[in-house]
mmCIF file of C-alpha atoms in Angstrom:
data_model
loop_
_atom_site.group_PDB
_atom_site.id
_atom_site.type_symbol
_atom_site.label_atom_id
_atom_site.label_comp_id
_atom_site.label_asym_id
_atom_site.label_seq_id
_atom_site.Cartn_x
_atom_site.Cartn_y
_atom_site.Cartn_z
ATOM 1 C CA MET A 29 19.413 42.286 -47.339
ATOM 2 C CA GLY A 30 19.282 42.726 -43.570
ATOM 3 C CA SER A 31 15.587 41.916 -43.456
ATOM 4 C CA GLU A 32 16.088 38.822 -45.608
ATOM 5 C CA LEU A 33 18.840 37.633 -43.283
ATOM 6 C CA SER A 34 16.602 38.211 -40.266
ATOM 7 C CA VAL A 35 13.820 36.195 -41.890
ATOM 8 C CA LEU A 36 16.275 33.340 -42.588
ATOM 9 C CA ILE A 37 17.549 33.396 -39.001
ATOM 10 C CA ILE A 38 14.034 33.471 -37.559
ATOM 11 C CA GLY A 39 12.990 30.649 -39.915
ATOM 12 C CA ALA A 40 15.991 28.586 -38.879
ATOM 13 C CA LEU A 41 15.258 29.185 -35.201
ATOM 14 C CA LEU A 42 11.587 28.272 -35.625
ATOM 15 C CA GLY A 43 12.568 25.141 -37.540
ATOM 16 C CA ALA A 44 14.965 24.131 -34.800
ATOM 17 C CA LEU A 45 12.341 24.855 -32.145
ATOM 18 C CA ILE A 46 9.681 22.787 -33.938
ATOM 19 C CA SER A 47 12.149 19.965 -34.484
ATOM 20 C CA SER A 48 13.220 19.983 -30.810
ATOM 21 C CA THR A 49 9.626 20.104 -29.625
ATOM 22 C CA GLY A 50 8.727 17.206 -31.882
ATOM 23 C CA TYR A 51 11.672 15.184 -30.590
ATOM 24 C CA LEU A 52 10.745 15.917 -26.957
ATOM 25 C CA LEU A 53 7.121 14.938 -27.566
ATOM 26 C CA ARG A 54 8.169 11.676 -29.256
ATOM 27 C CA ARG A 55 10.590 10.982 -26.418
ATOM 28 C CA ARG A 56 7.877 11.641 -23.858
ATOM 29 C CA THR A 57 5.423 9.374 -25.693
ATOM 30 C CA GLU A 58 7.989 6.567 -25.924
ATOM 31 C CA ARG A 59 8.869 7.001 -22.249
ATOM 32 C CA LYS A 60 5.213 6.806 -21.231
ATOM 33 C CA LYS A 61 4.724 3.727 -23.406
ATOM 34 C CA VAL A 62 7.693 1.930 -21.784
ATOM 35 C CA PHE A 63 6.519 2.701 -18.257
ATOM 36 C CA ASN A 64 2.940 1.618 -19.079
ATOM 37 C CA GLN A 65 4.231 -1.685 -20.535
ATOM 38 C CA SER A 66 6.478 -2.189 -17.523
ATOM 39 C CA LEU A 67 3.583 -1.466 -15.185
ATOM 40 C CA PHE A 68 1.478 -4.079 -16.978
ATOM 41 C CA SER A 69 4.244 -6.703 -16.682
ATOM 42 C CA LEU A 70 4.735 -6.075 -12.953
ATOM 43 C CA LEU A 71 0.953 -6.178 -12.391
ATOM 44 C CA GLU A 72 0.855 -9.575 -14.148
ATOM 45 C CA ILE A 73 3.581 -10.958 -11.867
ATOM 46 C CA TRP A 74 1.916 -9.502 -8.754
ATOM 47 C CA SER A 75 -1.533 -10.769 -9.728
ATOM 48 C CA GLN A 76 -0.309 -14.322 -10.406
ATOM 49 C CA ILE A 77 1.611 -14.578 -7.130
ATOM 50 C CA ASN A 78 -1.332 -13.044 -5.250
ATOM 51 C CA LYS A 79 -3.620 -15.834 -6.500
ATOM 52 C CA ILE A 80 -1.105 -18.468 -5.435
ATOM 53 C CA VAL A 81 -0.826 -16.924 -1.966
ATOM 54 C CA LYS A 82 -4.622 -16.994 -1.616
ATOM 55 C CA VAL A 83 -4.452 -20.785 -1.443
ATOM 56 C CA ASP A 84 -3.190 -20.838 2.148
ATOM 57 C CA PRO A 85 -2.893 -24.401 3.546
ATOM 58 C CA ALA A 86 -3.668 -23.083 7.035
ATOM 59 C CA ASN A 87 -7.344 -22.515 6.258
ATOM 60 C CA PHE A 88 -7.824 -23.626 2.665
ATOM 61 C CA VAL A 89 -8.668 -27.238 3.536
ATOM 62 C CA GLU A 90 -11.662 -26.164 5.604
ATOM 63 C CA GLN A 91 -12.763 -23.727 2.898
ATOM 64 C CA LEU A 92 -12.554 -26.483 0.295
ATOM 65 C CA LYS A 93 -14.485 -28.946 2.485
ATOM 66 C CA GLY A 94 -17.150 -26.298 3.077
ATOM 67 C CA TYR A 95 -17.485 -25.645 -0.653
ATOM 68 C CA ILE A 96 -17.810 -29.352 -1.510
ATOM 69 C CA SER A 97 -20.310 -29.981 1.327
ATOM 70 C CA LYS A 98 -22.461 -27.095 0.110
ATOM 71 C CA LYS A 99 -22.194 -28.049 -3.555
ATOM 72 C CA TYR A 100 -22.546 -31.785 -2.981
ATOM 73 C CA PRO A 101 -24.446 -32.308 0.345
ATOM 74 C CA ASP A 102 -24.330 -36.121 0.039
ATOM 75 C CA VAL A 103 -20.507 -36.152 0.166
ATOM 76 C CA LYS A 104 -19.163 -36.734 3.699
ATOM 77 C CA PHE A 105 -15.616 -36.561 5.073
ATOM 78 C CA ASP A 106 -13.941 -38.155 8.099
ATOM 79 C CA GLU A 107 -10.593 -37.735 9.850
ATOM 80 C CA LYS A 108 -8.707 -40.081 7.547
ATOM 81 C CA ASP A 109 -9.491 -37.756 4.634
ATOM 82 C CA SER A 110 -7.303 -34.981 6.110
ATOM 83 C CA ALA A 111 -4.061 -36.247 4.546
ATOM 84 C CA SER A 112 -5.744 -36.465 1.166
ATOM 85 C CA PHE A 113 -6.946 -32.884 1.465
ATOM 86 C CA VAL A 114 -3.413 -31.659 2.154
ATOM 87 C CA LEU A 115 -2.386 -33.301 -1.116
ATOM 88 C CA ILE A 116 -5.390 -31.801 -2.906
ATOM 89 C CA VAL A 117 -4.403 -28.323 -1.732
ATOM 90 C CA LYS A 118 -0.995 -28.787 -3.367
ATOM 91 C CA VAL A 119 -2.587 -29.986 -6.592
ATOM 92 C CA PHE A 120 -5.067 -27.108 -6.472
ATOM 93 C CA LYS A 121 -2.238 -24.658 -6.111
ATOM 94 C CA ASN A 122 -0.502 -26.167 -9.090
ATOM 95 C CA LEU A 123 -3.663 -25.799 -11.189
ATOM 96 C CA ILE A 124 -3.793 -22.103 -10.370
ATOM 97 C CA VAL A 125 -0.128 -21.712 -11.230
ATOM 98 C CA GLU A 126 -0.477 -23.523 -14.561
ATOM 99 C CA LYS A 127 -3.650 -21.648 -15.491
ATOM 100 C CA GLU A 128 -2.132 -18.266 -14.707
ATOM 101 C CA LEU A 129 1.270 -18.931 -16.245
ATOM 102 C CA SER A 130 -0.250 -20.293 -19.434
ATOM 103 C CA LYS A 131 -0.977 -16.646 -20.262
ATOM 104 C CA ASN A 132 2.730 -15.998 -20.425
ATOM 105 C CA ASN A 133 5.504 -18.343 -21.498
ATOM 106 C CA GLU A 134 8.141 -16.433 -19.560
ATOM 107 C CA SER A 135 9.140 -17.223 -15.987
ATOM 108 C CA PHE A 136 8.574 -14.656 -13.251
ATOM 109 C CA GLU A 137 12.321 -14.005 -13.051
ATOM 110 C CA GLN A 138 12.751 -13.553 -16.818
ATOM 111 C CA LEU A 139 9.734 -11.246 -17.102
ATOM 112 C CA PHE A 140 10.923 -9.169 -14.145
ATOM 113 C CA TYR A 141 14.455 -8.882 -15.560
ATOM 114 C CA GLU A 142 13.225 -7.795 -19.000
ATOM 115 C CA THR A 143 10.957 -5.211 -17.402
ATOM 116 C CA ILE A 144 13.865 -3.729 -15.469
ATOM 117 C CA LYS A 145 15.937 -3.601 -18.663
ATOM 118 C CA GLU A 146 13.175 -1.632 -20.437
ATOM 119 C CA ILE A 147 12.912 0.816 -17.540
ATOM 120 C CA SER A 148 16.698 1.336 -17.483
ATOM 121 C CA PHE A 149 16.610 3.114 -20.869
ATOM 122 C CA TYR A 150 14.586 5.958 -19.351
ATOM 123 C CA SER A 151 15.238 5.751 -15.651
ATOM 124 C CA PRO A 152 18.471 3.892 -14.803
ATOM 125 C CA VAL A 153 18.287 4.864 -11.125
ATOM 126 C CA LEU A 154 14.803 3.409 -10.722
ATOM 127 C CA ALA A 155 15.872 0.261 -12.605
ATOM 128 C CA TYR A 156 18.848 -0.091 -10.265
ATOM 129 C CA GLU A 157 16.602 0.269 -7.227
ATOM 130 C CA LEU A 158 14.132 -2.320 -8.515
ATOM 131 C CA ASN A 159 16.947 -4.717 -9.368
ATOM 132 C CA LYS A 160 18.608 -4.334 -5.990
ATOM 133 C CA GLU A 161 15.628 -4.158 -3.661
ATOM 134 C CA HIS A 162 15.182 -7.273 -1.512
ATOM 135 C CA SER A 163 17.040 -9.351 -4.137
ATOM 136 C CA ILE A 164 13.617 -9.911 -5.641
ATOM 137 C CA LYS A 165 15.029 -11.522 -8.779
ATOM 138 C CA HIS A 166 16.489 -14.330 -6.674
ATOM 139 C CA ILE A 167 13.211 -14.724 -4.774
ATOM 140 C CA LEU A 168 11.295 -14.992 -8.052
ATOM 141 C CA SER A 169 13.850 -17.556 -9.215
ATOM 142 C CA ILE A 170 13.154 -19.675 -6.112
ATOM 143 C CA ILE A 171 9.427 -19.450 -6.774
ATOM 144 C CA ASP A 172 9.967 -20.511 -10.383
ATOM 145 C CA GLN A 173 12.014 -23.521 -9.230
ATOM 146 C CA TYR A 174 9.357 -24.463 -6.705
ATOM 147 C CA ILE A 175 6.629 -24.297 -9.376
ATOM 148 C CA ASN A 176 8.697 -26.386 -11.795
ATOM 149 C CA SER A 177 9.390 -28.945 -9.091
ATOM 150 C CA ILE A 178 5.700 -29.364 -8.215
ATOM 151 C CA SER A 179 4.732 -29.486 -11.898
ATOM 152 C CA ALA A 180 7.291 -32.199 -12.623
ATOM 153 C CA ILE A 181 5.966 -34.362 -9.788
ATOM 154 C CA ILE A 182 2.360 -33.996 -10.904
ATOM 155 C CA ASP A 183 3.199 -34.475 -14.580
ATOM 156 C CA SER A 184 4.853 -37.773 -13.711
ATOM 157 C CA THR A 185 1.621 -38.815 -11.899
ATOM 158 C CA GLN A 186 3.524 -39.527 -8.672
ATOM 159 C CA LEU A 187 0.797 -37.868 -6.613
ATOM 160 C CA ALA A 188 0.951 -40.387 -3.781
ATOM 161 C CA ASP A 189 4.577 -39.506 -3.124
ATOM 162 C CA LEU A 190 4.054 -35.743 -3.196
ATOM 163 C CA ASN A 191 4.130 -35.272 0.580
ATOM 164 C CA ASN A 192 7.287 -37.356 0.847
ATOM 165 C CA LYS A 193 9.208 -35.373 -1.735
ATOM 166 C CA LYS A 194 11.758 -32.967 -0.350
ATOM 167 C CA GLN A 195 10.614 -29.591 -1.668
ATOM 168 C CA LEU A 196 13.020 -26.806 -2.611
ATOM 169 C CA ILE A 197 11.456 -24.805 0.184
ATOM 170 C CA THR A 198 8.996 -25.791 2.910
ATOM 171 C CA ASP A 199 5.362 -24.776 2.632
ATOM 172 C CA LYS A 200 5.639 -22.280 5.473
ATOM 173 C CA LEU A 201 8.732 -20.661 4.041
ATOM 174 C CA GLN A 202 7.146 -20.623 0.606
ATOM 175 C CA GLU A 203 4.153 -18.672 1.923
ATOM 176 C CA LYS A 204 6.393 -16.239 3.764
ATOM 177 C CA ILE A 205 8.602 -15.648 0.711
ATOM 178 C CA MET A 206 5.621 -15.107 -1.571
ATOM 179 C CA LYS A 207 3.962 -12.676 0.806
ATOM 180 C CA GLU A 208 7.175 -10.678 1.167
ATOM 181 C CA THR A 209 7.557 -10.723 -2.602
ATOM 182 C CA LEU A 210 4.036 -9.327 -3.005
ATOM 183 C CA LEU A 211 4.831 -6.440 -0.655
ATOM 184 C CA SER A 212 8.061 -5.709 -2.491
ATOM 185 C CA LEU A 213 6.289 -5.804 -5.856
ATOM 186 C CA GLU A 214 3.613 -3.442 -4.564
ATOM 187 C CA ASN A 215 6.289 -0.855 -3.785
ATOM 188 C CA ASP A 216 7.829 -1.407 -7.213
ATOM 189 C CA LEU A 217 4.455 -0.994 -8.916
ATOM 190 C CA LYS A 218 3.792 2.316 -7.185
ATOM 191 C CA LYS A 219 7.209 3.652 -8.191
ATOM 192 C CA VAL A 220 6.783 2.655 -11.828
ATOM 193 C CA ALA A 221 3.186 3.937 -11.930
ATOM 194 C CA LEU A 222 4.294 7.308 -10.583
ATOM 195 C CA LYS A 223 6.833 7.590 -13.402
ATOM 196 C CA GLY A 224 3.984 7.187 -15.878
ATOM 197 C CA SER A 225 1.521 9.619 -14.312
ATOM 198 C CA ILE A 226 -0.135 10.626 -11.037
ATOM 199 C CA ARG A 227 -3.357 9.146 -12.388
ATOM 200 C CA ASN A 228 -1.660 5.767 -12.937
ATOM 201 C CA TYR A 229 -0.303 5.841 -9.386
ATOM 202 C CA TYR A 230 -3.745 6.194 -7.805
ATOM 203 C CA LYS A 231 -5.304 3.680 -10.203
ATOM 204 C CA VAL A 232 -2.643 1.099 -9.284
ATOM 205 C CA LYS A 233 -3.053 1.827 -5.582
ATOM 206 C CA LYS A 234 -6.817 1.248 -5.862
ATOM 207 C CA LEU A 235 -6.382 -1.888 -7.968
ATOM 208 C CA LEU A 236 -3.955 -3.481 -5.497
ATOM 209 C CA LYS A 237 -6.324 -2.814 -2.633
ATOM 210 C CA GLU A 238 -9.244 -4.408 -4.508
ATOM 211 C CA LYS A 239 -7.215 -7.468 -5.568
ATOM 212 C CA LYS A 240 -5.885 -8.034 -2.043
ATOM 213 C CA ASN A 241 -9.411 -8.002 -0.630
ATOM 214 C CA ILE A 242 -10.633 -10.723 -2.994
ATOM 215 C CA VAL A 243 -11.578 -13.772 -0.958
ATOM 216 C CA VAL A 244 -11.553 -17.437 -1.848
ATOM 217 C CA ASP A 245 -15.288 -17.948 -2.523
ATOM 218 C CA ASP A 246 -17.531 -20.257 -4.533
ATOM 219 C CA THR A 247 -16.696 -18.461 -7.766
ATOM 220 C CA PHE A 248 -12.980 -19.045 -7.117
ATOM 221 C CA PHE A 249 -13.583 -22.781 -6.595
ATOM 222 C CA ASP A 250 -15.919 -23.065 -9.592
ATOM 223 C CA SER A 251 -13.055 -22.043 -11.864
ATOM 224 C CA TYR A 252 -10.826 -24.939 -10.816
ATOM 225 C CA ILE A 253 -12.862 -27.805 -9.330
ATOM 226 C CA PRO A 254 -13.479 -29.663 -12.665
ATOM 227 C CA GLU A 255 -9.742 -29.669 -13.429
ATOM 228 C CA LEU A 256 -8.937 -30.592 -9.833
ATOM 229 C CA ILE A 257 -11.183 -33.690 -9.977
ATOM 230 C CA LYS A 258 -9.582 -34.712 -13.264
ATOM 231 C CA ASP A 259 -6.026 -34.397 -11.852
ATOM 232 C CA VAL A 260 -6.592 -36.302 -8.607
ATOM 233 C CA GLN A 261 -8.511 -39.254 -10.037
#
């Protein structure tokens, strides 16, 4: 009788142990899945804003002129073309925005908020830090509004009036905000990656470095020039 009872107790304990282990493994797998999905969403936001920032009005006009002169040697520019090129840079930026955002119907702010919500189920403290840090949600909201404003102007074909429109933020402030947002997102990405695994952390760190070093070259222009010509005709 005593031995039978011992067997029952041991069996019950083993069953409980197996059940607990299974639960912990499932929990760990779900947790890893959530952090990997969150990491992907944040990388998407960072990558899209990084491409927008690459189109810097300070030197982009000369880069664009150089590309066109090399690609089409018979095309010449003079001083009066400068104002037109400033407009073209804005249109070019909008093309990049539309092309990148067409991959995702959500706004930056909405995608960021949903990512934080997912993270909060497994790491509420990290979610709180991401939500609070640099008021990034509000910054992303401003960027969304800026993008919508530019798109509305271009969609209405009022290209000639683009420079006269009062933007939600000035070009210089826009660049500053986006660059600060990129830095903030980089910190967020590293934190989320570390929650997934050490391997993810170093992979993200390497990826960010590679993406930041990408320059605006002929390949970059080749992707957008046909659409640019169509939009400014």
